[in-house]
CSV table of C-alpha atoms and ligand atoms in Angstrom, one decimal:
chain,number,residue,atom,x,y,z
A,1,MET,CA,2.0,16.0,-27.8
A,2,LYS,CA,1.3,12.3,-27.4
A,3,ALA,CA,0.0,10.1,-30.3
A,4,THR,CA,-3.2,8.0,-29.5
A,5,PRO,CA,-5.2,5.9,-31.2
A,6,ASN,CA,-7.2,8.8,-32.7
A,7,ASP,CA,-4.4,10.5,-34.6
A,8,SER,CA,-3.6,9.2,-38.0
A,9,LYS,CA,-0.5,8.8,-37.6
A,10,ALA,CA,-0.3,6.9,-34.1
A,11,PRO,CA,2.6,4.0,-33.5
A,12,PRO,CA,1.7,0.4,-33.3
A,13,SER,CA,0.0,-1.1,-29.9
A,14,PRO,CA,2.3,-2.2,-27.8
A,15,GLN,CA,2.8,-5.8,-27.1
A,16,PRO,CA,0.1,-7.6,-24.1
A,17,LEU,CA,2.0,-8.7,-21.3
A,18,TYR,CA,0.8,-11.8,-19.2
A,19,VAL,CA,1.7,-12.2,-15.5
A,20,ARG,CA,0.5,-14.2,-13.0
A,21,ILE,CA,-1.1,-13.6,-9.6
A,22,ASP,CA,0.9,-14.4,-6.6
A,23,ARG,CA,-0.9,-13.2,-3.8
A,24,ILE,CA,-4.6,-11.6,-3.1
A,25,ARG,CA,-5.3,-9.8,0.1
A,26,GLN,CA,-8.1,-7.9,1.7
A,27,GLU,CA,-6.9,-4.5,2.8
A,28,THR,CA,-10.4,-3.7,3.8
A,29,GLU,CA,-13.9,-4.8,3.6
A,30,LEU,CA,-14.0,-3.1,-0.2
A,31,ILE,CA,-10.6,-3.2,-1.2
A,32,ARG,CA,-8.2,-6.2,-2.3
A,33,SER,CA,-4.7,-5.6,-3.3
A,34,TYR,CA,-3.4,-8.1,-5.8
A,35,ARG,CA,0.3,-8.7,-6.4
A,36,LEU,CA,1.2,-9.8,-10.0
A,37,VAL,CA,4.9,-11.2,-10.9
A,38,ALA,CA,6.2,-12.1,-14.4
A,39,LEU,CA,5.4,-15.7,-15.2
A,40,ASP,CA,9.0,-16.5,-15.5
A,41,GLY,CA,9.8,-15.3,-12.1
A,42,GLY,CA,11.7,-12.5,-13.5
A,43,GLU,CA,12.2,-8.6,-13.4
A,44,LEU,CA,8.9,-6.6,-14.6
A,45,PRO,CA,8.8,-3.4,-17.8
A,46,PRO,CA,9.9,-0.4,-15.1
A,47,TYR,CA,6.8,2.1,-14.9
A,48,GLU,CA,7.3,5.6,-12.8
A,49,PRO,CA,5.3,6.4,-9.8
A,50,GLY,CA,1.9,7.7,-11.0
A,51,ALA,CA,1.6,4.8,-13.5
A,52,HIS,CA,-1.5,2.4,-14.4
A,53,ILE,CA,-1.8,-0.9,-15.9
A,54,GLY,CA,-4.3,-1.9,-17.8
A,55,ILE,CA,-6.3,-5.8,-17.2
A,56,VAL,CA,-8.0,-7.0,-20.0
A,57,LEU,CA,-10.7,-9.2,-17.8
A,58,PRO,CA,-12.4,-12.1,-19.1
A,59,ASP,CA,-15.4,-9.7,-20.4
A,60,SER,CA,-12.2,-8.4,-23.4
A,61,LYS,CA,-13.0,-5.2,-21.6
A,62,THR,CA,-9.9,-3.8,-19.6
A,63,ARG,CA,-9.7,-2.0,-17.0
A,64,TYR,CA,-6.6,0.7,-15.8
A,65,TYR,CA,-5.2,0.1,-12.4
A,66,SER,CA,-2.8,2.4,-10.7
A,67,LEU,CA,0.6,0.4,-9.3
A,68,CYS,CA,0.4,1.1,-6.2
A,69,GLY,CA,3.6,-0.4,-5.0
A,70,ASP,CA,7.7,0.9,-5.5
A,71,PRO,CA,8.9,1.6,-8.3
A,72,ASN,CA,12.5,0.3,-7.9
A,73,ASN,CA,10.8,-3.4,-7.2
A,74,ARG,CA,10.6,-4.8,-10.6
A,75,ARG,CA,9.8,-7.7,-9.5
A,76,GLN,CA,5.9,-7.1,-9.0
A,77,TYR,CA,3.7,-5.1,-9.5
A,78,LEU,CA,1.1,-4.3,-7.1
A,79,ILE,CA,-3.0,-3.0,-7.4
A,80,GLY,CA,-5.8,-2.0,-5.0
A,81,VAL,CA,-9.3,-2.6,-6.1
A,82,GLN,CA,-12.2,-1.8,-5.0
A,83,ARG,CA,-15.4,-3.7,-5.2
A,84,GLU,CA,-18.1,-1.1,-7.0
A,85,ASP,CA,-21.8,-3.4,-6.9
A,86,ALA,CA,-22.6,-0.4,-8.8
A,87,GLY,CA,-19.7,-0.1,-11.3
A,88,ARG,CA,-19.0,-0.9,-14.8
A,89,GLY,CA,-18.7,-4.8,-13.7
A,90,GLY,CA,-14.6,-4.6,-13.9
A,91,SER,CA,-14.1,-4.5,-9.9
A,92,ARG,CA,-17.1,-7.5,-9.6
A,93,LEU,CA,-15.1,-9.4,-12.3
A,94,LEU,CA,-12.1,-9.5,-10.4
A,95,HIS,CA,-13.2,-9.7,-7.1
A,96,GLY,CA,-15.2,-12.8,-7.9
A,97,SER,CA,-13.1,-14.4,-10.5
A,98,ALA,CA,-9.6,-13.5,-9.9
A,99,ARG,CA,-7.2,-16.0,-8.2
A,100,GLU,CA,-3.7,-16.7,-6.7
A,101,GLY,CA,-2.1,-18.7,-9.9
A,102,ARG,CA,-4.4,-17.2,-11.6
A,103,PHE,CA,-2.9,-15.8,-15.5
A,104,LEU,CA,-3.6,-12.4,-16.2
A,105,LYS,CA,-3.2,-9.9,-19.2
A,106,LEU,CA,-2.3,-6.6,-18.8
A,107,VAL,CA,-1.8,-4.1,-21.4
A,108,PRO,CA,1.7,-1.9,-21.3
A,109,VAL,CA,2.3,0.7,-18.1
A,110,ARG,CA,1.1,4.1,-18.9
A,111,ASN,CA,1.2,7.9,-16.7
A,112,HIS,CA,-0.6,10.7,-17.1
A,113,PHE,CA,-0.3,11.5,-13.2
A,114,SER,CA,4.2,11.8,-13.3
A,115,LEU,CA,5.5,13.6,-10.6
A,116,ALA,CA,6.6,17.1,-11.9
A,117,ASP,CA,10.3,18.7,-10.8
A,118,GLY,CA,9.5,20.4,-7.6
A,119,ASP,CA,11.1,20.5,-4.0
A,120,SER,CA,8.5,19.5,-2.3
A,121,HIS,CA,5.3,17.4,-3.2
A,122,LEU,CA,1.8,17.4,-1.3
A,123,LEU,CA,-0.2,13.7,-1.9
A,124,ILE,CA,-4.1,14.0,-1.1
A,125,ALA,CA,-5.9,10.3,-1.6
A,126,GLY,CA,-9.1,10.0,-0.6
A,127,GLY,CA,-10.2,5.8,0.0
A,128,ILE,CA,-8.8,4.2,-2.9
A,129,GLY,CA,-6.7,7.5,-4.3
A,130,ILE,CA,-3.9,5.9,-2.2
A,131,THR,CA,-3.0,3.8,-4.7
A,132,PRO,CA,-1.1,5.6,-6.9
A,133,LEU,CA,0.3,8.1,-4.1
A,134,LEU,CA,2.0,5.4,-2.5
A,135,ALA,CA,4.2,4.7,-5.3
A,136,MET,CA,5.2,8.7,-5.7
A,137,ALA,CA,5.7,8.2,-1.9
A,138,ALA,CA,8.1,5.6,-2.0
A,139,SER,CA,9.8,6.8,-5.0
A,140,LEU,CA,9.9,10.4,-3.1
A,141,GLU,CA,11.7,8.9,-0.2
A,142,ALA,CA,14.3,7.0,-2.5
A,143,GLN,CA,14.8,10.2,-3.6
A,144,ARG,CA,15.4,11.9,-0.3
A,145,LEU,CA,12.8,14.8,-1.1
A,146,ASP,CA,10.4,16.7,0.6
A,147,TYR,CA,7.2,15.2,0.7
A,148,HIS,CA,3.6,14.7,2.8
A,149,LEU,CA,1.1,12.2,2.3
A,150,LEU,CA,-2.7,12.9,3.3
A,151,TYR,CA,-4.7,10.0,3.1
A,152,PHE,CA,-8.8,10.6,4.0
A,153,VAL,CA,-10.6,7.2,5.2
A,154,ARG,CA,-14.1,7.5,6.0
A,155,SER,CA,-13.2,5.8,9.2
A,156,GLU,CA,-10.2,3.4,10.4
A,157,GLN,CA,-11.4,0.2,9.0
A,158,ASP,CA,-10.9,1.8,5.6
A,159,VAL,CA,-7.0,2.2,5.9
A,160,ALA,CA,-5.4,0.0,3.1
A,161,PHE,CA,-2.0,-0.9,2.5
A,162,ARG,CA,-1.3,-0.3,6.1
A,163,ASP,CA,1.9,-2.1,5.7
A,164,LEU,CA,2.7,0.0,2.7
A,165,LEU,CA,2.1,3.0,5.2
A,166,ALA,CA,3.4,1.9,8.4
A,167,PRO,CA,7.1,3.6,7.2
A,168,PHE,CA,5.4,7.0,6.3
A,169,LEU,CA,3.2,7.0,9.4
A,170,VAL,CA,6.3,6.4,11.5
A,171,SER,CA,8.5,9.5,10.3
A,172,GLY,CA,6.0,11.8,10.3
A,173,ARG,CA,5.8,11.8,6.4
A,174,ALA,CA,2.4,10.6,6.2
A,175,GLN,CA,-0.8,11.0,8.3
A,176,ILE,CA,-4.4,9.4,8.4
A,177,ILE,CA,-7.3,11.8,8.6
A,178,LEU,CA,-10.8,10.4,9.1
A,179,SER,CA,-13.4,12.4,7.6
A,180,SER,CA,-16.8,11.4,7.6
A,181,PRO,CA,-20.5,13.6,8.8
A,182,ASN,CA,-18.9,11.5,12.3
A,183,HIS,CA,-15.5,13.4,13.0
A,184,ALA,CA,-15.2,17.0,12.8
A,185,PRO,CA,-14.6,18.9,9.4
A,186,PRO,CA,-10.6,18.5,8.9
A,187,PRO,CA,-8.4,21.7,9.3
A,188,LEU,CA,-8.2,21.7,5.6
A,189,ALA,CA,-6.7,24.9,5.1
A,190,GLU,CA,-3.9,24.1,8.0
A,191,LEU,CA,-3.2,20.4,6.7
A,192,LEU,CA,-2.7,21.9,2.5
A,193,GLY,CA,-0.9,24.5,3.4
A,194,THR,CA,-0.1,27.5,1.6
A,195,PRO,CA,1.1,27.3,-2.2
A,196,ARG,CA,4.5,28.2,-3.6
A,197,PRO,CA,7.1,27.8,-6.4
A,198,GLY,CA,8.4,24.6,-6.4
A,199,ARG,CA,5.6,23.1,-4.4
A,200,HIS,CA,2.9,20.5,-5.8
A,201,ALA,CA,-0.1,18.8,-5.2
A,202,TYR,CA,-1.3,16.1,-6.1
A,203,LEU,CA,-4.9,14.3,-5.6
A,204,CYS,CA,-6.7,11.1,-6.6
A,205,GLY,CA,-9.5,10.2,-5.0
A,206,SER,CA,-13.4,10.2,-5.9
A,207,PRO,CA,-14.8,13.2,-8.1
A,208,GLY,CA,-16.5,14.6,-4.9
A,209,PHE,CA,-13.5,13.9,-2.9
A,210,MET,CA,-11.5,15.6,-5.7
A,211,ASP,CA,-14.0,18.8,-6.2
A,212,TRP,CA,-13.8,19.1,-2.2
A,213,ILE,CA,-10.0,19.5,-2.5
A,214,GLU,CA,-10.0,21.6,-5.3
A,215,SER,CA,-12.3,23.9,-3.5
A,216,HIS,CA,-9.6,24.4,-1.2
A,217,LEU,CA,-6.9,25.0,-3.2
A,218,LEU,CA,-7.9,28.1,-5.5
A,219,ASP,CA,-4.8,30.0,-4.9
A,220,TRP,CA,-2.9,27.4,-6.3
A,221,ASP,CA,-1.4,28.0,-10.0
A,222,PRO,CA,-3.0,25.4,-12.0
A,223,THR,CA,0.2,23.9,-13.2
A,224,GLN,CA,0.9,22.7,-9.7
A,225,VAL,CA,-2.4,21.0,-9.1
A,226,HIS,CA,-2.1,17.7,-10.6
A,227,LYS,CA,-5.1,15.0,-10.4
A,228,GLU,CA,-5.9,11.3,-11.2
A,229,ASN,CA,-9.7,9.9,-11.6
A,230,PHE,CA,-9.9,6.4,-12.2
A,231,HIS,CA,-14.4,6.9,-11.2
A,232,PRO,CA,-17.0,6.4,-14.4
A,233,ALA,CA,-17.4,9.7,-15.5
A,234,THR,CA,-21.3,10.6,-14.4
A,235,ALA,CA,-23.5,13.9,-15.5
A,236,ARG,CA,-22.7,16.8,-12.4
A,237,PRO,CA,-26.1,19.1,-11.6
A,238,GLY,CA,-26.8,21.5,-13.7
A,239,ASP,CA,-25.0,19.6,-16.6
A,240,THR,CA,-26.7,21.0,-20.1
A,241,SER,CA,-27.0,19.7,-23.3
A,242,PHE,CA,-24.8,21.5,-26.3
A,243,THR,CA,-24.0,20.9,-29.6
A,244,VAL,CA,-20.6,19.5,-31.2
A,245,VAL,CA,-19.8,20.0,-35.6
A,246,ALA,CA,-17.9,17.0,-36.5
A,247,SER,CA,-16.1,19.5,-38.9
A,248,ARG,CA,-14.5,16.5,-41.5
A,249,ARG,CA,-18.1,15.3,-42.2
A,250,ASN,CA,-20.1,18.5,-41.8
A,251,LEU,CA,-22.0,17.0,-39.4
A,252,GLU,CA,-23.9,18.9,-36.8
A,253,VAL,CA,-24.9,16.4,-33.1
A,254,SER,CA,-26.9,17.7,-30.4
A,255,VAL,CA,-25.3,16.2,-27.0
A,256,PRO,CA,-27.6,16.0,-24.0
A,257,ALA,CA,-27.1,16.7,-20.4
A,258,ASP,CA,-26.6,13.5,-19.6
A,259,GLN,CA,-24.7,11.7,-22.5
A,260,SER,CA,-21.2,12.5,-23.2
A,261,ILE,CA,-19.5,13.7,-26.8
A,262,LEU,CA,-18.1,10.6,-27.1
A,263,HIS,CA,-21.2,8.4,-27.2
A,264,ALA,CA,-23.3,11.2,-28.8
A,265,LEU,CA,-21.0,10.9,-31.4
A,266,ARG,CA,-20.7,7.6,-31.8
A,267,ASP,CA,-25.1,7.7,-32.0
A,268,ALA,CA,-23.6,9.5,-34.6
A,269,ALA,CA,-21.6,6.8,-36.5
A,270,VAL,CA,-18.6,9.0,-35.9
A,271,LEU,CA,-16.2,6.3,-34.3
A,272,ILE,CA,-13.4,7.1,-31.7
A,273,ASP,CA,-11.5,5.4,-29.8
A,274,SER,CA,-11.9,5.2,-25.8
A,275,VAL,CA,-10.8,2.6,-23.2
A,276,CYS,CA,-11.5,4.0,-19.6
A,277,GLU,CA,-14.5,6.3,-20.1
A,278,ASN,CA,-13.4,8.6,-17.4
A,279,GLY,CA,-11.0,11.0,-18.6
A,280,SER,CA,-7.8,9.1,-17.2
A,281,CYS,CA,-6.7,7.5,-20.7
A,282,GLY,CA,-6.3,10.0,-22.9
A,283,THR,CA,-7.4,7.2,-25.7
A,284,CYS,CA,-10.5,9.3,-26.9
A,285,GLN,CA,-8.6,12.8,-27.5
A,286,VAL,CA,-9.1,14.6,-30.2
A,287,ALA,CA,-8.6,18.0,-31.9
A,288,TYR,CA,-11.0,21.1,-31.5
A,289,LEU,CA,-10.9,23.7,-34.0
A,290,SER,CA,-13.1,26.3,-32.0
A,291,GLY,CA,-16.0,26.7,-29.2
A,292,LYS,CA,-15.9,26.9,-25.7
A,293,PRO,CA,-15.0,23.7,-24.1
A,294,GLU,CA,-15.2,22.5,-20.1
A,295,HIS,CA,-12.2,20.3,-19.6
A,296,ARG,CA,-13.1,17.6,-17.0
A,297,ASP,CA,-10.4,15.3,-17.6
A,298,SER,CA,-7.4,14.6,-16.0
A,299,VAL,CA,-5.0,13.5,-18.8
A,300,LEU,CA,-4.1,16.9,-20.5
A,301,THR,CA,-2.1,19.6,-19.7
A,302,PRO,CA,-3.2,23.3,-19.8
A,303,LYS,CA,-1.4,23.9,-22.8
A,304,GLU,CA,-2.9,21.0,-24.9
A,305,ARG,CA,-6.2,21.6,-23.1
A,306,GLN,CA,-5.8,25.2,-25.9
A,307,GLN,CA,-6.3,22.3,-28.9
A,308,TYR,CA,-7.4,19.5,-27.7
A,309,ILE,CA,-10.4,17.8,-25.6
A,310,ILE,CA,-11.2,14.3,-24.1
A,311,THR,CA,-14.5,13.5,-25.2
A,312,CYS,CA,-15.7,11.0,-22.6
A,313,VAL,CA,-15.8,13.3,-19.9
A,314,SER,CA,-15.5,16.9,-21.0
A,315,ARG,CA,-18.7,19.3,-22.1
A,316,ALA,CA,-19.1,22.7,-23.8
A,317,ASP,CA,-20.4,26.2,-23.4
A,318,PRO,CA,-24.5,25.8,-24.9
A,319,ASP,CA,-24.1,29.2,-26.3
A,320,GLU,CA,-21.3,28.1,-29.2
A,321,PRO,CA,-21.1,24.6,-31.4
A,322,LEU,CA,-17.9,23.3,-30.5
A,323,VAL,CA,-16.3,22.3,-33.6
A,324,LEU,CA,-14.5,19.0,-33.7
A,325,ASP,CA,-11.6,18.0,-36.2
A,326,VAL,CA,-13.0,14.8,-37.0
B,1,FES,S1,-11.7,7.1,-23.0
B,1,FES,FE1,-9.3,7.4,-21.1
B,1,FES,S2,-9.9,9.3,-21.3
B,1,FES,FE2,-12.1,8.9,-23.1
């Protein structure tokens, strides 16, 4: 089990890394790519496909972005940032203030979206969700493993990273699927194929996109479906309030339908560290002792979910208090 800042034996935080913005490119109307290089022009710390880095922005908050270049190229980190006008402000800050030549402070690479051991890999991206899957495709190609990349976009103008995609498109390893009310519904069953041992699916995109794709993967073994979601957590229709118990304080806290466990506990002065607040970094993980959690993160494995909950996104059965080890 990995340690998190909420474990009493958590290791000291790794040192931040400073990089220079070497190139900014407008990929689509909303997406810009940023190529980051070491200050001395040398190699950067290695990373595995699916990993992300944190960028410490001028508001002192850290935002996480998937690394989308070839992991074998140690001379650059490449990220894609989609401007979210209704988001938490990180993308607006980067689009507005980052310039070529400027320095950025990074928190080191983390990976909760690794490639699994398997003989076939289906990479499924919706929009900006293409970023980690590009790194995976590059790694699978280098290892000569079987893979296919499905990239869903609303229109041709929304296709980002055309240069990175080009070889995969030419070899038939990738395909772009136009998916919007203006297009005929894609033949999803045919595109996704059938599950079998050794075949893994990887999903990255908006919550709505992931729900849509997952609804077509119900006959897959959940351990062979891997997900990454960098969008802010939002309440879902049908969410209700429920109760959590902070057992070490003997405190009962009501979690309203539109609030996370993390924030309900904070309001009750039970402080849990958090970073991404969208279920993708694992910082806010805590153990639970009883109750029926509804897991909505993209971090924990099925085994970890028997013991831990990600408090920034997950919820619980309203008929039974969720007792947390906090
Ligand atoms: S704060 Fe990142 S998973 Fe909860």
